[in-house]
mmCIF file of C-alpha atoms in Angstrom:
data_model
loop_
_atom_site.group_PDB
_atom_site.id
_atom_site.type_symbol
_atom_site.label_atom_id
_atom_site.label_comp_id
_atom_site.label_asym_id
_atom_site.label_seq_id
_atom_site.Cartn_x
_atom_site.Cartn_y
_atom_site.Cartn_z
ATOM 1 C CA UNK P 1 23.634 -1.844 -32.026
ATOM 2 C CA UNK P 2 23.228 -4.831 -29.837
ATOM 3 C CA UNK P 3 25.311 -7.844 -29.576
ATOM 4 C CA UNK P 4 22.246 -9.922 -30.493
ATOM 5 C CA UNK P 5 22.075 -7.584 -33.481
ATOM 6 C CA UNK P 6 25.476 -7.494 -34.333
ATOM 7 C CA UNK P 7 25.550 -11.474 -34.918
ATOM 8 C CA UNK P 8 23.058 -11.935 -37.417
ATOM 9 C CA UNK P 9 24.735 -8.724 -39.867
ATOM 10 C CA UNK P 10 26.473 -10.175 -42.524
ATOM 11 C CA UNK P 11 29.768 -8.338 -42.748
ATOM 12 C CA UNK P 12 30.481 -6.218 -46.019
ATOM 13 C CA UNK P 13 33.315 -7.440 -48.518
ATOM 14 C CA UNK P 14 34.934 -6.267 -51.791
ATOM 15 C CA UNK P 15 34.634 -7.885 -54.851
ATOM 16 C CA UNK P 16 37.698 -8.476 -56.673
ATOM 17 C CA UNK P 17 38.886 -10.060 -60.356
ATOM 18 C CA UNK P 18 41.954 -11.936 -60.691
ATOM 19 C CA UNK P 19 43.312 -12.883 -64.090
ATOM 20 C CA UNK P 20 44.182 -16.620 -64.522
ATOM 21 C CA UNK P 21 44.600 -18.969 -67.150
ATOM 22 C CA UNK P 22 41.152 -18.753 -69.242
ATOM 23 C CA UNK P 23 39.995 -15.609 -67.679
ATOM 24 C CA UNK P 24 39.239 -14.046 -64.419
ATOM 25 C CA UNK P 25 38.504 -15.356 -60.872
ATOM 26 C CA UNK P 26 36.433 -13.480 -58.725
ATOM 27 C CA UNK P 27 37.348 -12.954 -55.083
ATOM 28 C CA UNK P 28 36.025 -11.804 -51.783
ATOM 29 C CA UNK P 29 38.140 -9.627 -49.578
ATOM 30 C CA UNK P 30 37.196 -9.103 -45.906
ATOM 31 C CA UNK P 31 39.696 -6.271 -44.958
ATOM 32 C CA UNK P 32 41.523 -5.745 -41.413
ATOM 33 C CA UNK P 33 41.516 -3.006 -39.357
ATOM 34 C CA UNK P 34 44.983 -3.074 -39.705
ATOM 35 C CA UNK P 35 46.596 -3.447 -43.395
ATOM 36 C CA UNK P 36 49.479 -5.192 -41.631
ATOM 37 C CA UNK P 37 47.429 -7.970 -40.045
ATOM 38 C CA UNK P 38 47.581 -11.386 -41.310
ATOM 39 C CA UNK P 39 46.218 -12.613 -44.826
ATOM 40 C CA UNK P 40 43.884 -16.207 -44.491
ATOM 41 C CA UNK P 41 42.986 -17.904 -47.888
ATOM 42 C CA UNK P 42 40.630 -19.620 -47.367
ATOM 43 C CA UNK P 43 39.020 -22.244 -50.042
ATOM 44 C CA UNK P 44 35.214 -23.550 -49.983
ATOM 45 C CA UNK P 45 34.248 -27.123 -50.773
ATOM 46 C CA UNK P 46 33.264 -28.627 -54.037
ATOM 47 C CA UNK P 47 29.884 -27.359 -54.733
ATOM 48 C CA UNK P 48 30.406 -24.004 -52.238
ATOM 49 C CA UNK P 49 31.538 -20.499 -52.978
ATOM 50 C CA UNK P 50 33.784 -17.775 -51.408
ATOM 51 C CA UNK P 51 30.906 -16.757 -49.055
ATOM 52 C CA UNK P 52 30.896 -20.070 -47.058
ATOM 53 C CA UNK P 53 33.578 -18.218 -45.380
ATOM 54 C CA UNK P 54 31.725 -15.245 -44.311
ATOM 55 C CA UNK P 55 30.696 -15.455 -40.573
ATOM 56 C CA UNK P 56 34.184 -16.427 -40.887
ATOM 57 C CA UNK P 57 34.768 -13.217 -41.245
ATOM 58 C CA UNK P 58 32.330 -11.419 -38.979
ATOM 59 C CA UNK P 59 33.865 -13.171 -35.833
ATOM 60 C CA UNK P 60 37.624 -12.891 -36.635
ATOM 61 C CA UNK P 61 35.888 -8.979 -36.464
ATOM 62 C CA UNK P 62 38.623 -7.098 -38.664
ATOM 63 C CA UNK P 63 41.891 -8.906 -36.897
ATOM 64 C CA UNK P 64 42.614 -10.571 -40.174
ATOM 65 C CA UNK P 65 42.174 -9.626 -43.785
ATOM 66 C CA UNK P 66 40.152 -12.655 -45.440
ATOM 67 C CA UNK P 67 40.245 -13.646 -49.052
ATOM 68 C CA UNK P 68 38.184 -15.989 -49.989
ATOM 69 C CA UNK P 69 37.879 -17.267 -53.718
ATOM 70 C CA UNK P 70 35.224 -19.010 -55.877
ATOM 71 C CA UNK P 71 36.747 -21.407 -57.180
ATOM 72 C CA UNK P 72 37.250 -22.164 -61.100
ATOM 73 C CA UNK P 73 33.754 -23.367 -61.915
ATOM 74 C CA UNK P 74 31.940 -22.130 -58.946
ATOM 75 C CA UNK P 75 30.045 -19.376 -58.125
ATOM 76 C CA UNK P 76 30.829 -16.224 -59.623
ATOM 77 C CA UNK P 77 34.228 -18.003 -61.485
ATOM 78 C CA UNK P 78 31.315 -20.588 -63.080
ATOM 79 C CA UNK P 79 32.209 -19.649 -66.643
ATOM 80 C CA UNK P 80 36.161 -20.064 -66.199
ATOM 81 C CA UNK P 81 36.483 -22.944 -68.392
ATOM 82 C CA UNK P 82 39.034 -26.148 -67.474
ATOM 83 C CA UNK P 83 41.089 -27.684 -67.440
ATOM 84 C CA UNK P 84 39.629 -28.556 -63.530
ATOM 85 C CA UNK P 85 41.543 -30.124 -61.011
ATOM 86 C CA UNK P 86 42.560 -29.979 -58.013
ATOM 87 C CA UNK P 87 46.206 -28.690 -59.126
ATOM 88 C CA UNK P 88 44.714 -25.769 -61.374
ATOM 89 C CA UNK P 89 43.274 -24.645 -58.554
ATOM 90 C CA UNK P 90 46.285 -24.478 -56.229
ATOM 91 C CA UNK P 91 47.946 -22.571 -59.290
ATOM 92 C CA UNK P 92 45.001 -20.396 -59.270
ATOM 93 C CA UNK P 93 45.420 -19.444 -55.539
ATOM 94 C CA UNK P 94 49.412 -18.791 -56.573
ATOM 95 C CA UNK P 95 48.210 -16.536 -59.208
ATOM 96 C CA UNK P 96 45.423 -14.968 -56.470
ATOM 97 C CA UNK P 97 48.157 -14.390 -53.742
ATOM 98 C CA UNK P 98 50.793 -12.981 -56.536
ATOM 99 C CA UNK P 99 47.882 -9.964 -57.698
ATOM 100 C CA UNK P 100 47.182 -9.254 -54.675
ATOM 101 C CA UNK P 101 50.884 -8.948 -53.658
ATOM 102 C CA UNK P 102 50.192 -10.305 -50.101
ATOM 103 C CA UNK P 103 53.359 -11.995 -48.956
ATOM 104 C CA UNK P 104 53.098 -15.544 -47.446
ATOM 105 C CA UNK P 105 49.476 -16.000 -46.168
ATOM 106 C CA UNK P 106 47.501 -18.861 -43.395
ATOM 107 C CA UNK P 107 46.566 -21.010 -45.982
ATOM 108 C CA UNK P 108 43.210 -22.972 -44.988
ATOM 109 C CA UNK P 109 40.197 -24.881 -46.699
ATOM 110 C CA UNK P 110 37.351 -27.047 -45.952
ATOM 111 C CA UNK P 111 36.077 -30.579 -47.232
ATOM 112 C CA UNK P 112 37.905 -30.341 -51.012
ATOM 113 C CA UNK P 113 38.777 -26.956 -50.120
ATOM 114 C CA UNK P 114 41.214 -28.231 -47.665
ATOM 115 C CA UNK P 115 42.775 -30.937 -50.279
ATOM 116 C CA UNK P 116 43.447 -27.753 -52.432
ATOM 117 C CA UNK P 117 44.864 -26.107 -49.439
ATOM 118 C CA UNK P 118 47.660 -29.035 -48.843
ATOM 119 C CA UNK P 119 48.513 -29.297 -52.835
ATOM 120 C CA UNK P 120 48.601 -25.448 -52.786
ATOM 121 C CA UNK P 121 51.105 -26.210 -49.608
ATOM 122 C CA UNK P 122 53.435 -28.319 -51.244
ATOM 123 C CA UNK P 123 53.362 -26.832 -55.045
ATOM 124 C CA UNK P 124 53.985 -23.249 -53.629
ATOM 125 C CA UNK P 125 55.659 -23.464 -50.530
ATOM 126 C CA UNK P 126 56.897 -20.106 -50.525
ATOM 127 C CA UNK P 127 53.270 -18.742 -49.737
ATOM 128 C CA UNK P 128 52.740 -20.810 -47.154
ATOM 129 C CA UNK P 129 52.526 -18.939 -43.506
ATOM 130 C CA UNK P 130 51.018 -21.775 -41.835
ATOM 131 C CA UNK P 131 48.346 -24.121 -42.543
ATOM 132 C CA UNK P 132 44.452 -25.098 -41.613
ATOM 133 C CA UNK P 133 42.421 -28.159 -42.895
ATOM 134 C CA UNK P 134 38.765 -28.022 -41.875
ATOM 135 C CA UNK P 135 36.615 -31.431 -42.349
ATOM 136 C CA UNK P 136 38.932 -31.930 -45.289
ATOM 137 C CA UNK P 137 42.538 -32.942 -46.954
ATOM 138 C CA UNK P 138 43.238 -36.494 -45.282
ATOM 139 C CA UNK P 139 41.684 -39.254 -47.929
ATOM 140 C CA UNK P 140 41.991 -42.607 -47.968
ATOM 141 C CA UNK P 141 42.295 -45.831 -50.015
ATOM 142 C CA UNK P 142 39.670 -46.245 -52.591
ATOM 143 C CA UNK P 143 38.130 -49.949 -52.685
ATOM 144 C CA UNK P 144 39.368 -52.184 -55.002
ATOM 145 C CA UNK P 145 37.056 -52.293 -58.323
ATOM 146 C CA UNK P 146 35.234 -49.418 -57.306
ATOM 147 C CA UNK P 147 34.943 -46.997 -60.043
ATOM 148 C CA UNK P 148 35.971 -43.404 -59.081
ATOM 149 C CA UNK P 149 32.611 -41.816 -60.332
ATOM 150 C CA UNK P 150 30.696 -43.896 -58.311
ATOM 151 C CA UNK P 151 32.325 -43.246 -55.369
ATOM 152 C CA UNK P 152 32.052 -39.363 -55.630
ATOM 153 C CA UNK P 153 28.445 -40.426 -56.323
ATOM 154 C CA UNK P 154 28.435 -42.423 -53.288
ATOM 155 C CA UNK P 155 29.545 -39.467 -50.884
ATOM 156 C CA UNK P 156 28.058 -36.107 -52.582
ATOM 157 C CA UNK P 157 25.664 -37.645 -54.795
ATOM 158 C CA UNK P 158 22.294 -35.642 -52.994
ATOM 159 C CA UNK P 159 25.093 -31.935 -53.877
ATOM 160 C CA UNK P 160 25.853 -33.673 -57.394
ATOM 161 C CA UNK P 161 21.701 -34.149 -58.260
ATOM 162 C CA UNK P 162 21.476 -30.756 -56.829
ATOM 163 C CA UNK P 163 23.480 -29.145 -59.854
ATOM 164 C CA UNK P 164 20.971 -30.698 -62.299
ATOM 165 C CA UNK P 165 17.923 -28.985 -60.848
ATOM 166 C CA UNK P 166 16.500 -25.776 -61.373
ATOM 167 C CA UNK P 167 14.415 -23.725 -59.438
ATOM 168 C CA UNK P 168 11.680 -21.351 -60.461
ATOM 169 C CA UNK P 169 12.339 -18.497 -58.294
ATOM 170 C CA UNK P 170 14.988 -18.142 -55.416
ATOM 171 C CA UNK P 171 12.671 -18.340 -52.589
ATOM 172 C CA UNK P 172 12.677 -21.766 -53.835
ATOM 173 C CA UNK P 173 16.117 -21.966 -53.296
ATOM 174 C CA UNK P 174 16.063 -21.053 -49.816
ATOM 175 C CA UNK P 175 13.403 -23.899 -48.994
ATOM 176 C CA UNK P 176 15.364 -26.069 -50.274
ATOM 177 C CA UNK P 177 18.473 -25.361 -48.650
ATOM 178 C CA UNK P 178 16.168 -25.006 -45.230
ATOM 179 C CA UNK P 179 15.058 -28.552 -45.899
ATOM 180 C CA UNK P 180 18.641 -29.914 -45.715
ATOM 181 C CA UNK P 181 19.011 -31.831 -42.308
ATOM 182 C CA UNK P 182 22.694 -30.081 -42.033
ATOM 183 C CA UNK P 183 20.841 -26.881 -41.601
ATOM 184 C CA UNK P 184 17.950 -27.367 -39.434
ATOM 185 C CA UNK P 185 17.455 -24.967 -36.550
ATOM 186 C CA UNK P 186 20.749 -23.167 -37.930
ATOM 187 C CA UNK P 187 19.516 -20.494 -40.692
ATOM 188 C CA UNK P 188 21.033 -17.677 -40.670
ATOM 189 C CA UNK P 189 22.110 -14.277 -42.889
ATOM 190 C CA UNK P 190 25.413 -16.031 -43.823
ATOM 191 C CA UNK P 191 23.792 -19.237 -45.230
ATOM 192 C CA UNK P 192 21.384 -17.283 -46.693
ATOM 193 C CA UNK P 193 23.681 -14.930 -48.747
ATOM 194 C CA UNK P 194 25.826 -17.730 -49.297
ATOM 195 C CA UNK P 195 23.427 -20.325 -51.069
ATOM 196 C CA UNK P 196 21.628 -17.120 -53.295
ATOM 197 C CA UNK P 197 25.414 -16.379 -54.648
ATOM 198 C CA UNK P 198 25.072 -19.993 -55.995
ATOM 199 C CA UNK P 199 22.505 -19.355 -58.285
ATOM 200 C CA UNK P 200 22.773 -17.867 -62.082
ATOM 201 C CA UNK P 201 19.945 -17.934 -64.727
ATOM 202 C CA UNK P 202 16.702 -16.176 -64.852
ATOM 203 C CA UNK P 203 13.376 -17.410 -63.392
ATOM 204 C CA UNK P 204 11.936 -19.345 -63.703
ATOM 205 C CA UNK P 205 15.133 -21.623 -64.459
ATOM 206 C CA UNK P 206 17.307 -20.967 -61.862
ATOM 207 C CA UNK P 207 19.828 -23.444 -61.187
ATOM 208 C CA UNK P 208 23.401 -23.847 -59.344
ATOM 209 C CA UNK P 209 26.177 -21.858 -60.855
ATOM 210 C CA UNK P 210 28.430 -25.009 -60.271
ATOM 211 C CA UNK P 211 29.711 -26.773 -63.334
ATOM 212 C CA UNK P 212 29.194 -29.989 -63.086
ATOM 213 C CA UNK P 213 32.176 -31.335 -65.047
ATOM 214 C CA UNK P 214 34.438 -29.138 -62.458
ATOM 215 C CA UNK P 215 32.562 -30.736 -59.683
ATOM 216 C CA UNK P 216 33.497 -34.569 -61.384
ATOM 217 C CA UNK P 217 36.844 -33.557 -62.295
ATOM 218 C CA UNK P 218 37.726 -32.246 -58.875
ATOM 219 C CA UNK P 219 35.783 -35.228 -56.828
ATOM 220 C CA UNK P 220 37.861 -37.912 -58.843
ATOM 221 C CA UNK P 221 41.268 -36.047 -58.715
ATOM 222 C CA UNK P 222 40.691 -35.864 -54.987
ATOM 223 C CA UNK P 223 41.293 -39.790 -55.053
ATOM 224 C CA UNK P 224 44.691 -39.898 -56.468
ATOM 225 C CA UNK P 225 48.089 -39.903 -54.926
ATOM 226 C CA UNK P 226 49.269 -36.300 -55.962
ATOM 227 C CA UNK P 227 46.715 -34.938 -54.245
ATOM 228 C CA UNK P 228 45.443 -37.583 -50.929
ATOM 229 C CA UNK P 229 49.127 -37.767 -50.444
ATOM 230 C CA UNK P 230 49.662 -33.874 -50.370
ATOM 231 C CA UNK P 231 48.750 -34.048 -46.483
ATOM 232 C CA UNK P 232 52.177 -36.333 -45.903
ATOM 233 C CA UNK P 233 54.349 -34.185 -47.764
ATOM 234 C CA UNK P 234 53.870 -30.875 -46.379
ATOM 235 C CA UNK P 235 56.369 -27.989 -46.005
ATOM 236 C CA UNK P 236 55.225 -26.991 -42.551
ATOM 237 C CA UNK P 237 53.229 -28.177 -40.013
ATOM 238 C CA UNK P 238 48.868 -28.626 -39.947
ATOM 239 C CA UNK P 239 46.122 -28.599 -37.882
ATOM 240 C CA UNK P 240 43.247 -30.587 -38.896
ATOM 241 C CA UNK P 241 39.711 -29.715 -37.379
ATOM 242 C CA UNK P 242 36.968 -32.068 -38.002
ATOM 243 C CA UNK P 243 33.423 -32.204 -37.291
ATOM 244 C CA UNK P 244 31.607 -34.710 -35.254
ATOM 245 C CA UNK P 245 29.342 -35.121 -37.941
ATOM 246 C CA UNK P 246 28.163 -35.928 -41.579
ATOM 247 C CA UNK P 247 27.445 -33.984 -44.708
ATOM 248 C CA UNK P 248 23.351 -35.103 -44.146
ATOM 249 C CA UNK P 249 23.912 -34.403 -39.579
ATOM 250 C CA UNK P 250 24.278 -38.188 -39.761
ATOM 251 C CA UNK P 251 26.100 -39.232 -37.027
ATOM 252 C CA UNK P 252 29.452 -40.857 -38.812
ATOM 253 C CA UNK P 253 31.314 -38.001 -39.998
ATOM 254 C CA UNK P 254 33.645 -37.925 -42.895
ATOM 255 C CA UNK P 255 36.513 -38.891 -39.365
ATOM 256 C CA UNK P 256 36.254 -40.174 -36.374
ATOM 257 C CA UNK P 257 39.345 -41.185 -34.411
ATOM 258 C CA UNK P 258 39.738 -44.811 -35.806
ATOM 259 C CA UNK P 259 39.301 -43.805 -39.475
ATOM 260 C CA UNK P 260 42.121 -40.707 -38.625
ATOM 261 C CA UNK P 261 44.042 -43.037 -36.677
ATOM 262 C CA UNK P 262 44.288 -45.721 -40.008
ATOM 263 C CA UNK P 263 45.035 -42.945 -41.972
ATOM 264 C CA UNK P 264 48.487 -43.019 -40.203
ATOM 265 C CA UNK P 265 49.346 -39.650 -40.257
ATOM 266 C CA UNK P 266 52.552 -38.286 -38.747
ATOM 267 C CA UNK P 267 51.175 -35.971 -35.609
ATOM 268 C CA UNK P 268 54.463 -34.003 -35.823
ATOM 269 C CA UNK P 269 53.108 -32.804 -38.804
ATOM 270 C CA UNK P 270 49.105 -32.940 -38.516
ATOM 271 C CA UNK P 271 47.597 -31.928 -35.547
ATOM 272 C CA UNK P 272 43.886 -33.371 -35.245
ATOM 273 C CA UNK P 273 40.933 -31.900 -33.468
ATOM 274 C CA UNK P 274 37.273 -32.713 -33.277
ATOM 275 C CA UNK P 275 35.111 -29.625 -33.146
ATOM 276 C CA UNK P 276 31.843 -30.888 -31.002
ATOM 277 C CA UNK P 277 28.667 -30.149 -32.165
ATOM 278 C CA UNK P 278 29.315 -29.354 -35.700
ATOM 279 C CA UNK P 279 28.753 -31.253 -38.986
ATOM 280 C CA UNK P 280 30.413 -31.122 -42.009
ATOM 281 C CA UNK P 281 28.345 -28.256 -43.562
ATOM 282 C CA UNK P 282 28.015 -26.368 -40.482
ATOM 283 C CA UNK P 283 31.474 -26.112 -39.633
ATOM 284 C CA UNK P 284 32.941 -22.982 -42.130
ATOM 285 C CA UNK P 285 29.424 -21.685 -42.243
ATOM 286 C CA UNK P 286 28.684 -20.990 -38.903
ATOM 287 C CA UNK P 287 30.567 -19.567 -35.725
ATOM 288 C CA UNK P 288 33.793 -21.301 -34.402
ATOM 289 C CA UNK P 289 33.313 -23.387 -30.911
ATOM 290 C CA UNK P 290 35.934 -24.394 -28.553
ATOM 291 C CA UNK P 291 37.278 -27.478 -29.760
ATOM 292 C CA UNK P 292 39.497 -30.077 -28.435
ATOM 293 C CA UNK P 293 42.116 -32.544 -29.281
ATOM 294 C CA UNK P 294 41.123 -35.250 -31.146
#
């Protein structure tokens, strides 16, 4: 097989069930080569699924064993029922790392992923082997008289519509992902098997497997102190890796170094680095580049 080959194969992965409160989470498992490598947990974004994490996978090549969740109300997990939050899902990935009697694991997440990943951190220290926040985890004030739905609105509003659509068939799916601006010139196997694991229904009335009231729930209790403040109390130290740009490719990502820099954070215990050439989709989705310090 050639190396040109060899990039584009989406790596094979078990499917596991892990009982939690209300029922069963389903999990991906990328095995190592070695069943004493490292364990990463790693947590998708608010309207994702475990398989955002797959190329992921393919280029750590077997040097880690990957487990990768959908989330309570995502994916295949879209008919756990609540209650949502971002805490029952950092109990959730305590219950995950207990079945699968794994030991202390690198913890990381991306965009709300990574704000479960530092609430995970400090509710469950004990699991924690060390710590990764992708495009994700370090919030900031919320305006004065705004109303917290609007402001979730205001930031994933075009991924919130999306969960209200249906679809008649899922090659409509894929045009529609292929339309989004984050993705142009970028399709690949991994975005491809990742967006069709989204959908659930029959055609033609396909639609996202996301519940919406998780997505609400999660997007407003991103806002408050328990869990934007999670990043300043953590047990260990973090590296933060952000993209250079937006959820649309826009140029103004979710950070920049003036918007990190008012956040204040103590850089004994988060590390920040900008990842060129990425935006916020295309970060967990798509191969790791050499990145620098922010």
């Amino acid at each position: 097989m050639t190396a040109a080959r060899q990039d584009t194969v989406v790596p094979a992965h078990e499917e596991l069930d892990v009982p939690v409160p209300g029922g069963k989470l389903a999990v991906s498992r990328w095995p190592a080569d070695d069943p004493g490598a490292p364990v990463v947990l790693a947590l998708h974004g608010i309207t994702a699924n475990g398989l955002s994490w797959a190329r992921v996978a393919h280029h750590l090549a077997g040097r880690v064993t990957l487990v990768a969740p959908d989330l309570r109300g995502r994916g295949r997990s879209g008919r756990l029922p609540g209650p949502y939050g971002i805490a029952a899902h950092a109990d959730d990935m305590a219950a995950v790392v207990d079945a699968l009697g794994v030991g202390r694991v690198v913890l990381t997440g991306h965009s709300m992923g990574a704000f479960t990943a530092a609430l995970t951190a400090v509710r469950h220290p004990h699991l924690l082997k060390a710590l990764l926040l992708v495009d994700g985890g370090v919030g900031f004030p919320v305006p004065a008289g705004l109303d917290p739905d609007e402001l979730i609105t205001s930031v994933i509003g075009p991924a919130m519509r999306r969960l209200s659509m249906t679809f008649p068939a899922r090659e409509a799916y894929r045009a529609f992902w292929q339309g989004h601006p984050a993705f142009a010139g970028s399709w690949s196997p991994w975005v491809d098997a990742y967006i069709q694991r989204d959908l659930v229904g029959e055609e033609p009335e396909l639609r996202s497997s996301c519940s919406l009231e998780a997505v609400r729930t999660d997007g407003v209790d991103q806002l408050g102190e328990e869990v934007s403040g999670a990043v300043r109390r953590l047990p260990r130290p973090a590296v933060l890796l952000w993209a250079e740009r937006g959820l649309m490719d826009e140029p103004q990502g979710l950070y920049d170094e003036q918007r990190l820099a008012t956040a204040d954070l103590d850089p004994g215990l988060v590390r920040t680095r900008l990842v060129p050439g990425t935006n916020h989709y295309r970060d967990s989705c798509r191969k790791p580049r050499r990145s620098r310090r922010g």
